[in-house]
C-alpha positions as MATLAB code, in Angstrom:
seq = 'MQTEIKKVELRNLAFEDYKQLKNSMVESYPEMANSYWRSNDIKKLLSIFPEGQLVILVDGVVVGSALSLIVDEKLVDKRHNYRQIIGDYTFSTHNPDGEILYGIDVFIHPNYRGLRLGRRLYDARKELCEQLNLKAIVFAGRIPNYNQYAKKLSPRNYIEKVKDKELHDPVLSFQLSNDFHVLKILKNYLEGDDESKEFAVLLEWNNVYYDESPKLINSEKSIIRLGLIQWQMRQLNNVEALFEQAEFFIDVVSGYGSDFALFPELFTAPLMADFNHLSEAEAIRELARHSEPIRKRFQEFAISYNINIITGSMPHLENGILYNVGFLCKRDGTSEMYYKIHITPNEVHHWGMKGGSSFKTYDTDCGKIGILICYDVEFPELSRLLADEGMNILFVPFLTDTQNAYTRVKHCSQARAIENECYVAIAGCVGNLPKVNNMDIQYAQASVFTPSDFAFPSNGIKAEATPNTEMTLIVDVDLNLLKNLHEHGSVRILKDRRTDLYQINKTK';
ca = [
       7.358   10.433  -13.450;
       9.369   10.409  -16.746;
       9.479    6.477  -17.062;
       7.161    3.687  -15.960;
       8.374    1.876  -12.724;
       8.150   -1.842  -13.187;
       9.274   -3.042   -9.823;
       9.941   -1.655   -6.331;
      11.653   -3.895   -3.849;
      12.538   -3.402   -0.146;
      15.118   -5.811    1.390;
      18.212   -6.149    3.411;
      21.442   -4.566    2.159;
      23.989   -6.894    0.579;
      27.706   -5.988    0.116;
      27.240   -6.323   -3.655;
      24.869   -3.278   -3.385;
      27.751   -1.033   -2.410;
      28.554    0.668   -5.720;
      24.870    1.665   -6.256;
      24.578    2.605   -2.601;
      27.352    4.953   -2.896;
      26.102    6.526   -6.071;
      22.661    7.121   -4.541;
      24.179    8.500   -1.436;
      26.435   11.031   -3.287;
      23.378   12.265   -5.177;
      21.417   12.465   -1.947;
      23.945   14.675   -0.094;
      25.431   17.145   -2.779;
      25.814   19.759    0.036;
      28.113   17.485    1.997;
      31.221   16.512   -0.016;
      32.495   13.034    0.520;
      29.621   12.213    2.768;
      29.183    8.588    1.580;
      29.945    5.378    3.497;
      33.183    3.638    2.588;
      33.061    0.048    1.625;
      34.698   -1.210    4.845;
      32.037    0.648    6.875;
      29.341   -1.302    5.058;
      31.124   -4.595    5.384;
      31.500   -3.924    9.121;
      27.818   -3.109    9.411;
      26.773   -6.188    7.685;
      28.986   -8.381    9.863;
      27.569   -7.118   13.117;
      24.031   -6.354   12.371;
      22.806   -7.367    8.784;
      19.104   -7.340    9.541;
      19.303   -3.763   10.417;
      20.626   -2.555    7.081;
      17.929   -1.865    4.528;
      17.828   -0.897    0.867;
      15.054    0.051   -1.485;
      15.438   -0.731   -5.088;
      13.553    0.479   -8.216;
      13.842   -1.696  -11.295;
      16.914   -3.315   -9.649;
      18.800   -0.106   -8.776;
      19.384    0.797   -5.184;
      17.771    4.338   -4.724;
      17.542    4.534   -0.927;
      18.798    3.016    2.299;
      18.236    3.001    5.971;
      21.186    1.957    8.237;
      20.772    1.102   11.969;
      22.584   -0.105   15.116;
      21.165   -1.572   18.455;
      22.530    0.484   21.301;
      22.017    0.774   25.095;
      19.355    3.083   26.275;
      21.776    4.795   28.633;
      23.925    5.771   25.587;
      20.913    7.545   23.992;
      19.986    9.390   27.135;
      23.327   11.083   27.279;
      24.341   14.004   25.300;
      26.132   12.754   22.190;
      27.119   13.593   18.680;
      27.262   11.484   15.593;
      30.861   10.214   15.913;
      30.126    9.115   19.523;
      26.980    7.132   18.574;
      28.778    5.143   15.934;
      32.028    4.648   17.976;
      34.018    6.840   15.624;
      33.056    4.753   12.704;
      34.103    1.492   14.472;
      30.469    0.725   15.407;
      31.711   -0.445   18.869;
      28.561    1.087   20.236;
      26.414   -1.849   18.720;
      25.011   -4.072   21.489;
      22.719   -6.884   20.397;
      21.241   -7.004   23.804;
      20.502   -3.229   23.807;
      17.036   -1.718   24.002;
      17.184    0.967   21.250;
      17.255    0.687   17.499;
      19.367    3.728   16.484;
      19.080    5.061   12.951;
      22.377    6.226   11.710;
      21.366    7.071    8.160;
      18.428    7.196    5.908;
      18.338    8.671    2.360;
      16.393    8.609   -0.986;
      17.987    9.514   -4.301;
      16.537   12.859   -5.509;
      15.130   11.432   -8.779;
      12.911    9.097   -6.698;
      11.542   11.447   -4.087;
       7.804   12.026   -4.020;
       7.060    8.425   -4.232;
       6.886    7.922   -0.365;
       9.772    5.467   -0.614;
      11.220    6.935    2.575;
       8.093    6.147    4.346;
       8.530    2.459    3.391;
      11.927    2.464    5.035;
      10.601    3.944    8.137;
       7.809    1.435    8.199;
      10.304   -1.402    7.764;
      12.308    0.000   10.507;
       9.144    0.011   12.865;
       8.479   -3.673   11.884;
      11.973   -4.636   12.658;
      11.817   -2.851   16.047;
       8.669   -4.844   16.899;
      10.188   -8.174   15.619;
      13.268   -7.670   17.761;
      11.223   -6.647   20.771;
      13.186   -3.352   21.117;
      11.893   -0.479   23.225;
      11.989    2.255   20.581;
      13.637    3.767   17.395;
      15.763    6.765   18.096;
      17.817    8.869   15.733;
      19.089   12.520   15.362;
      17.547   14.262   12.505;
      18.995   17.157   10.637;
      17.139   20.441   10.275;
      18.495   21.667    6.894;
      16.238   24.757    6.614;
      17.341   26.040    9.946;
      20.136   28.183    8.422;
      17.483   30.374    6.715;
      16.105   31.308   10.105;
      19.039   30.990   12.413;
      19.367   34.784   12.896;
      15.928   35.333   14.231;
      14.889   31.879   15.794;
      16.602   29.559   18.249;
      16.601   25.918   17.428;
      13.853   25.425   19.848;
      11.630   28.056   18.400;
      12.309   26.648   14.985;
      11.369   23.216   15.896;
       8.116   24.433   17.434;
       7.215   26.375   14.401;
       7.816   23.199   12.236;
       5.624   21.223   14.691;
       2.912   23.733   14.355;
       3.263   23.729   10.550;
       4.138   27.438   10.480;
       7.412   26.336    8.836;
       8.329   23.436    6.791;
      11.640   21.427    7.059;
      12.276   18.739    4.572;
      13.605   16.337    7.136;
      11.968   17.246   10.401;
       8.562   17.593    8.963;
       8.694   14.251    7.331;
       9.911   12.533   10.453;
       7.196   14.187   12.599;
       4.612   12.902    9.981;
       5.874    9.452   10.567;
       4.827    9.409   14.304;
       8.288   10.344   15.702;
       8.375   12.840   18.572;
      11.069   15.277   19.768;
      13.277   14.220   22.816;
      15.880   16.913   22.833;
      18.093   19.178   20.797;
      21.669   18.181   20.164;
      24.403   20.730   19.619;
      27.472   20.145   17.419;
      25.952   16.838   16.302;
      27.254   16.421   12.766;
      30.434   18.102   11.869;
      30.168   19.999    8.586;
      26.339   20.148    8.489;
      26.254   23.985    7.906;
      22.578   23.943    6.696;
      21.559   22.716   10.217;
      24.193   24.866   11.967;
      25.338   21.531   13.409;
      22.073   21.199   15.477;
      20.210   18.006   15.310;
      16.763   16.887   16.741;
      16.747   13.721   18.747;
      13.524   11.912   17.848;
      11.863    8.713   19.120;
       9.252    6.300   18.060;
       7.956    4.072   20.882;
       7.232    0.393   20.225;
       3.846   -0.175   21.938;
       4.299   -3.874   21.742;
       7.495   -3.880   23.693;
       7.846   -6.417   26.468;
      10.720   -6.358   28.893;
      10.567  -10.277   28.919;
      12.465  -11.630   25.983;
       9.609  -12.684   23.632;
       9.420  -12.886   19.850;
       6.709  -10.837   18.249;
       4.747  -12.602   15.479;
       5.813  -10.926   12.275;
       2.990  -12.264   10.005;
       0.442   -9.705    9.366;
      -3.072  -10.575   10.552;
      -5.111   -7.494   10.436;
      -5.737   -6.183    6.896;
      -7.343   -2.892    6.115;
      -9.759   -2.640    3.221;
     -10.661    0.597    1.456;
     -13.933    0.391   -0.585;
     -14.689    3.302   -2.904;
     -18.338    3.821   -3.742;
     -17.842    5.864   -6.914;
     -20.329    8.602   -8.050;
     -20.921    8.537  -11.707;
     -20.359   12.034  -13.017;
     -19.504   13.880  -16.150;
     -15.722   14.007  -16.731;
     -14.128   16.281  -19.286;
     -11.102   14.176  -19.790;
      -9.095   11.306  -18.417;
      -7.117   13.709  -16.263;
     -10.300   14.495  -14.450;
     -10.846   10.867  -13.736;
      -7.317   10.520  -12.326;
      -7.830   13.643  -10.105;
     -10.985   12.064   -8.585;
      -9.473    8.748   -8.226;
      -6.336   10.023   -6.626;
      -8.567   11.884   -4.117;
      -9.983    8.481   -3.006;
      -6.723    6.696   -2.970;
      -5.174    9.432   -0.888;
      -8.123    9.226    1.616;
      -8.036    5.388    2.139;
      -4.256    5.298    2.015;
      -4.270    8.100    4.631;
      -6.155    5.709    6.947;
      -3.628    2.985    6.603;
      -5.562    0.747    4.080;
      -3.726   -2.188    2.483;
      -6.163   -2.307   -0.451;
      -8.259    0.240   -2.404;
     -11.234   -1.331   -4.394;
     -12.793    0.601   -7.271;
     -16.108   -0.541   -8.945;
     -16.687   -2.149  -12.311;
     -16.730    0.237  -15.349;
     -16.250    3.272  -13.194;
     -14.391    4.867  -16.142;
     -17.729    4.907  -18.142;
     -18.254    8.700  -17.947;
     -15.377    9.051  -20.461;
     -17.705    7.515  -23.093;
     -19.787   10.833  -23.257;
     -17.375   12.115  -25.956;
     -18.437    9.155  -28.083;
     -22.123    9.222  -27.507;
     -22.722   10.086  -31.172;
     -21.378    6.651  -32.065;
     -23.103    3.252  -31.589;
     -22.886    1.705  -28.193;
     -20.421   -0.903  -29.383;
     -18.230    1.717  -31.091;
     -18.323    4.074  -28.152;
     -17.053    1.356  -25.636;
     -14.278    0.387  -27.934;
     -13.148    4.047  -28.046;
     -13.179    3.926  -24.184;
     -10.920    0.897  -24.294;
      -8.213    3.235  -25.637;
      -7.847    4.701  -22.109;
      -7.369    1.299  -20.354;
      -3.552    1.050  -20.629;
      -2.900    4.784  -19.632;
      -5.231    4.203  -16.717;
      -3.333    1.081  -15.672;
      -0.063    2.943  -15.862;
      -1.295    5.901  -13.714;
      -2.828    3.591  -11.094;
       0.348    1.719  -10.859;
       2.118    5.030  -10.057;
      -0.655    5.660   -7.442;
      -0.031    2.304   -5.881;
       3.665    3.019   -5.592;
       3.211    6.679   -4.341;
       0.613    5.880   -1.787;
       1.935    2.468   -0.762;
      -1.368    0.620   -1.342;
      -2.585   -2.283   -3.563;
      -5.108   -0.993   -5.945;
      -7.895   -3.129   -7.504;
      -9.011   -0.955  -10.446;
     -12.514   -2.357  -10.792;
     -12.817   -3.048  -14.457;
     -12.706   -1.277  -17.909;
     -13.096   -2.366  -21.473;
      -9.910   -3.765  -23.067;
      -9.337   -4.818  -26.719;
      -7.080   -7.947  -27.361;
      -6.668   -8.910  -31.074;
      -9.885   -7.144  -32.040;
     -11.872   -8.901  -29.239;
     -13.515   -6.825  -26.475;
     -13.107   -7.982  -22.886;
     -14.020   -6.527  -19.506;
     -10.845   -6.531  -17.383;
      -9.253   -4.959  -14.425;
      -5.785   -4.600  -12.962;
      -4.277   -5.467   -9.572;
      -1.686   -2.801   -9.129;
       0.592   -3.769   -6.277;
       2.493   -1.361   -4.162;
       5.760   -3.120   -5.049;
       5.412   -1.830   -8.738;
       4.052   -4.887  -10.383;
       0.559   -5.334  -11.820;
      -1.587   -8.225  -13.009;
      -4.706   -8.262  -15.139;
      -7.946  -10.185  -14.505;
     -10.842  -10.859  -16.741;
     -14.568  -11.067  -16.309;
     -15.389  -14.665  -17.152;
     -19.209  -14.482  -17.362;
     -20.738  -11.822  -19.596;
     -24.203  -10.620  -18.997;
     -26.818  -10.670  -21.853;
     -26.699   -6.791  -21.685;
     -22.971   -6.652  -22.241;
     -23.162   -9.155  -25.183;
     -26.229   -7.478  -26.768;
     -25.140   -3.749  -26.628;
     -21.293   -4.039  -26.637;
     -20.403   -7.431  -28.164;
     -18.215   -8.333  -25.148;
     -16.628  -11.777  -24.790;
     -15.720  -13.633  -21.582;
     -12.035  -14.156  -20.515;
     -10.802  -17.667  -20.304;
      -8.484  -17.600  -17.261;
      -8.833  -16.887  -13.532;
      -6.575  -17.494  -10.441;
      -5.645  -16.268   -7.042;
      -3.064  -13.488   -6.614;
      -0.219  -13.345   -4.143;
       0.003  -10.031   -2.324;
       1.865   -8.793    0.707;
      -1.392   -9.406    2.612;
      -1.842  -12.986    1.525;
      -3.716  -14.572   -1.252;
      -6.790  -12.814   -2.788;
      -9.221  -13.462   -5.442;
     -11.037  -11.076   -7.762;
     -14.201  -11.683   -9.570;
     -16.124   -8.998  -11.513;
     -19.879   -8.519  -10.736;
     -21.740  -11.404  -12.500;
     -18.928  -13.777  -11.862;
     -19.793  -13.901   -8.158;
     -23.125  -15.515   -9.106;
     -21.257  -18.572  -10.204;
     -20.132  -20.365   -7.080;
     -17.676  -22.681   -8.790;
     -15.231  -19.882   -9.499;
     -14.852  -18.730   -5.880;
     -14.749  -22.438   -4.681;
     -11.706  -23.026   -6.929;
     -10.022  -19.872   -5.653;
     -10.728  -20.899   -2.050;
      -9.018  -24.204   -2.923;
      -5.937  -22.231   -3.930;
      -5.931  -20.646   -0.461;
      -7.891  -17.334   -1.043;
      -8.509  -15.318    2.216;
     -10.310  -12.200    0.752;
     -12.467  -12.062   -2.386;
     -12.866   -8.779   -4.030;
     -15.963   -8.077   -6.289;
     -16.186   -4.807   -8.173;
     -19.574   -4.484   -9.590;
     -21.965   -2.401  -11.566;
     -25.803   -2.816  -11.118;
     -28.503   -0.463  -12.390;
     -31.318   -1.533  -10.126;
     -31.925   -2.618   -6.623;
     -32.892   -6.215   -7.663;
     -29.728   -6.558   -9.668;
     -27.745   -5.265   -6.569;
     -29.635   -7.843   -4.514;
     -28.260  -10.691   -6.653;
     -24.704   -9.485   -6.148;
     -25.252   -8.883   -2.489;
     -26.761  -12.184   -1.522;
     -24.513  -14.301   -3.856;
     -21.392  -12.504   -2.223;
     -22.682  -13.358    1.204;
     -23.090  -17.002    0.231;
     -19.526  -17.048   -1.284;
     -18.282  -15.653    2.191;
     -19.927  -18.438    4.062;
     -19.345  -21.310    1.824;
     -15.669  -20.527    1.164;
     -14.982  -19.328    4.764;
     -13.495  -16.166    3.560;
     -14.047  -12.403    3.512;
     -15.829  -10.827    0.446;
     -15.569   -7.072   -0.285;
     -17.822   -5.556   -2.875;
     -17.890   -1.960   -4.238;
     -20.112   -0.433   -6.994;
     -20.928    2.815   -8.708;
     -23.976    5.019   -7.652;
     -25.859    7.968   -9.169;
     -26.980    8.782  -12.675;
     -24.975    9.236  -15.908;
     -26.790   11.187  -18.627;
     -25.363   11.542  -22.101;
     -23.818    7.989  -22.016;
     -25.953    5.314  -23.754;
     -26.643    2.136  -21.795;
     -25.365    3.677  -18.538;
     -28.129    5.743  -17.302;
     -28.773    4.701  -13.642;
     -26.715    2.877  -11.003;
     -27.578    1.393   -7.659;
     -24.902    0.287   -5.070;
     -24.025   -0.391   -1.414;
     -20.417   -1.298   -0.752;
     -20.010   -3.933    1.918;
     -17.745   -6.367    3.588;
     -19.191   -9.828    4.237;
     -17.821  -12.537    6.587;
     -18.381  -16.131    7.354;
     -21.074  -16.917    9.860;
     -19.700  -18.169   13.212;
     -19.197  -16.988   16.692;
     -16.037  -14.893   15.784;
     -17.832  -12.812   13.193;
     -20.905  -10.691   13.152;
     -24.130  -12.562   13.556;
     -25.599  -11.504   10.367;
     -22.323  -12.103    8.387;
     -22.066   -8.308    7.551;
     -18.814   -6.711    8.744;
     -19.790   -3.210    7.471;
     -21.886   -1.551    4.939;
     -21.899    1.883    3.163;
     -24.860    4.154    2.827;
     -26.737    2.989   -0.276;
     -26.480    5.238   -3.349;
     -24.172    7.830   -1.676;
     -20.647    8.582   -2.837;
     -18.289    7.590   -0.002;
     -15.567    5.327    1.255;
     -15.924    2.308    3.409;
     -12.752    1.415    5.537;
     -12.932   -2.024    7.216;
     -10.374   -4.185    9.101;
     -10.453   -7.992    8.603;
      -8.508  -10.452   10.693;
      -6.958  -13.374    8.858;
      -6.273  -15.210   12.019;
      -9.970  -15.628   12.610;
     -10.254  -17.411    9.264;
      -7.422  -19.790   10.280;
      -9.199  -20.560   13.537;
     -12.512  -21.022   11.744;
     -10.839  -23.512    9.205;
      -9.813  -25.773   11.995;
     -12.189  -25.072   14.901;
     -15.363  -23.640   13.438;
     -18.852  -24.661   14.435;
     -18.986  -26.157   11.020;
     -15.985  -26.577    8.622;
     -17.361  -26.244    5.162;
     -14.053  -26.506    3.233;
     -12.937  -29.600    5.216;
     -16.213  -31.362    5.282;
     -16.926  -31.593    1.556;
     -17.671  -35.123    0.199;
     -14.916  -35.130   -2.410;
     -15.388  -38.901   -2.630;
     -18.803  -38.111   -4.312;
     -18.108  -34.662   -6.120;
     -15.308  -32.398   -7.155;
     -14.792  -29.106   -9.039;
     -11.725  -28.803  -11.278;
     -10.475  -26.363  -13.809;
     -10.741  -27.655  -17.244;
      -7.854  -25.624  -18.540;
];
């Protein structure tokens, strides 16, 4: 990416977006002259089905769109072409009582491809299909690479080879990877589509939650998937090697549909090897020079892999003062910095670190979360204040050298889960790190802890990684269980506090 993206937004299309929409569409279809929607078409779509028209913006500019109609299932079953499905641009085929969400267009500006923004549009369509209780999403996809093989392959053979990954088609391959399956081949579908020889593939995604009885589907997300990264300390030649290893893990947990990726505290420490000839305090200040480039690259990963990333922690210099900080890189393109509040004696003695002076909950697309770095979880006041702000999940990136140090983090994290009726996810570094002073050995076991009541595991442990082994831990947590616990639990710790006798408040 040439420039840093600051904000990604997916929302419904507004008529005021038309100029930017047109510009992006022209750039997206250079091979098809005048293939953009006219303003009266967009006005009509917005008047009959506004919730079905989606756009994605990068830094306030429309760079992609997905347009849809609701049609009768019988219409989809018939052989049809593009003009027929859109009622010759009158959209008379739209029926609010139909069963099928029919995609009539989707595109991403060429300059923003490779960021998986198209996948976001498809995911938003799937959510809309579920919310409207429609039976399926159907659309006819182009096969733009077919013209290269038309002399030796029939459309059917071409599609089979794409499905078997013997050939790649930029449209069909993408659609198949998004869980769409082929229904039939349509001939003479889109006039002027010479690249596809005017063939199209009718594709379908089935809504498994579809109910023939008219019933609204709860759109609020309840199941959140966590991806915890148990990071092996290893020698790294440069920061690009760190990015390569980090991207591998982000790709893995994102591939399993994780909403969050959690990295450990000070997982960037191997980069200090180049400064081992300096004092420990000087070496870690040299490491701090990498923090902003790391934040920027992780923000790009968050966008590209559509996942919220908690970057563990790293040293950070502010006005000459050294802090231990991390970044919450959200998949919408924004980021926020958090501080370690309590600094261990080791960090003070060897590095001269100072504690931060602010902490809060963070709003995400999966609800409110809290982040405390290692030692901070051993101070119950912090997490109680975060719980008062509505925290559902507490993330704890940590770094411990010995098993007894890890035990402190583990048992304090378990206590925080019980007393604050929330989930607590912890992840640390493992292995040895020669040639880096004050970072010789590490011990960790990534885990997700729960409250202790009937809806949760009897030992309060949702899942644990293998100790001292590099791996990922992927865990689903259900926020609805927390809601029920708060109101109907065997005990109600948050509600039953004697605030008439004691209270905890932030002093600033």
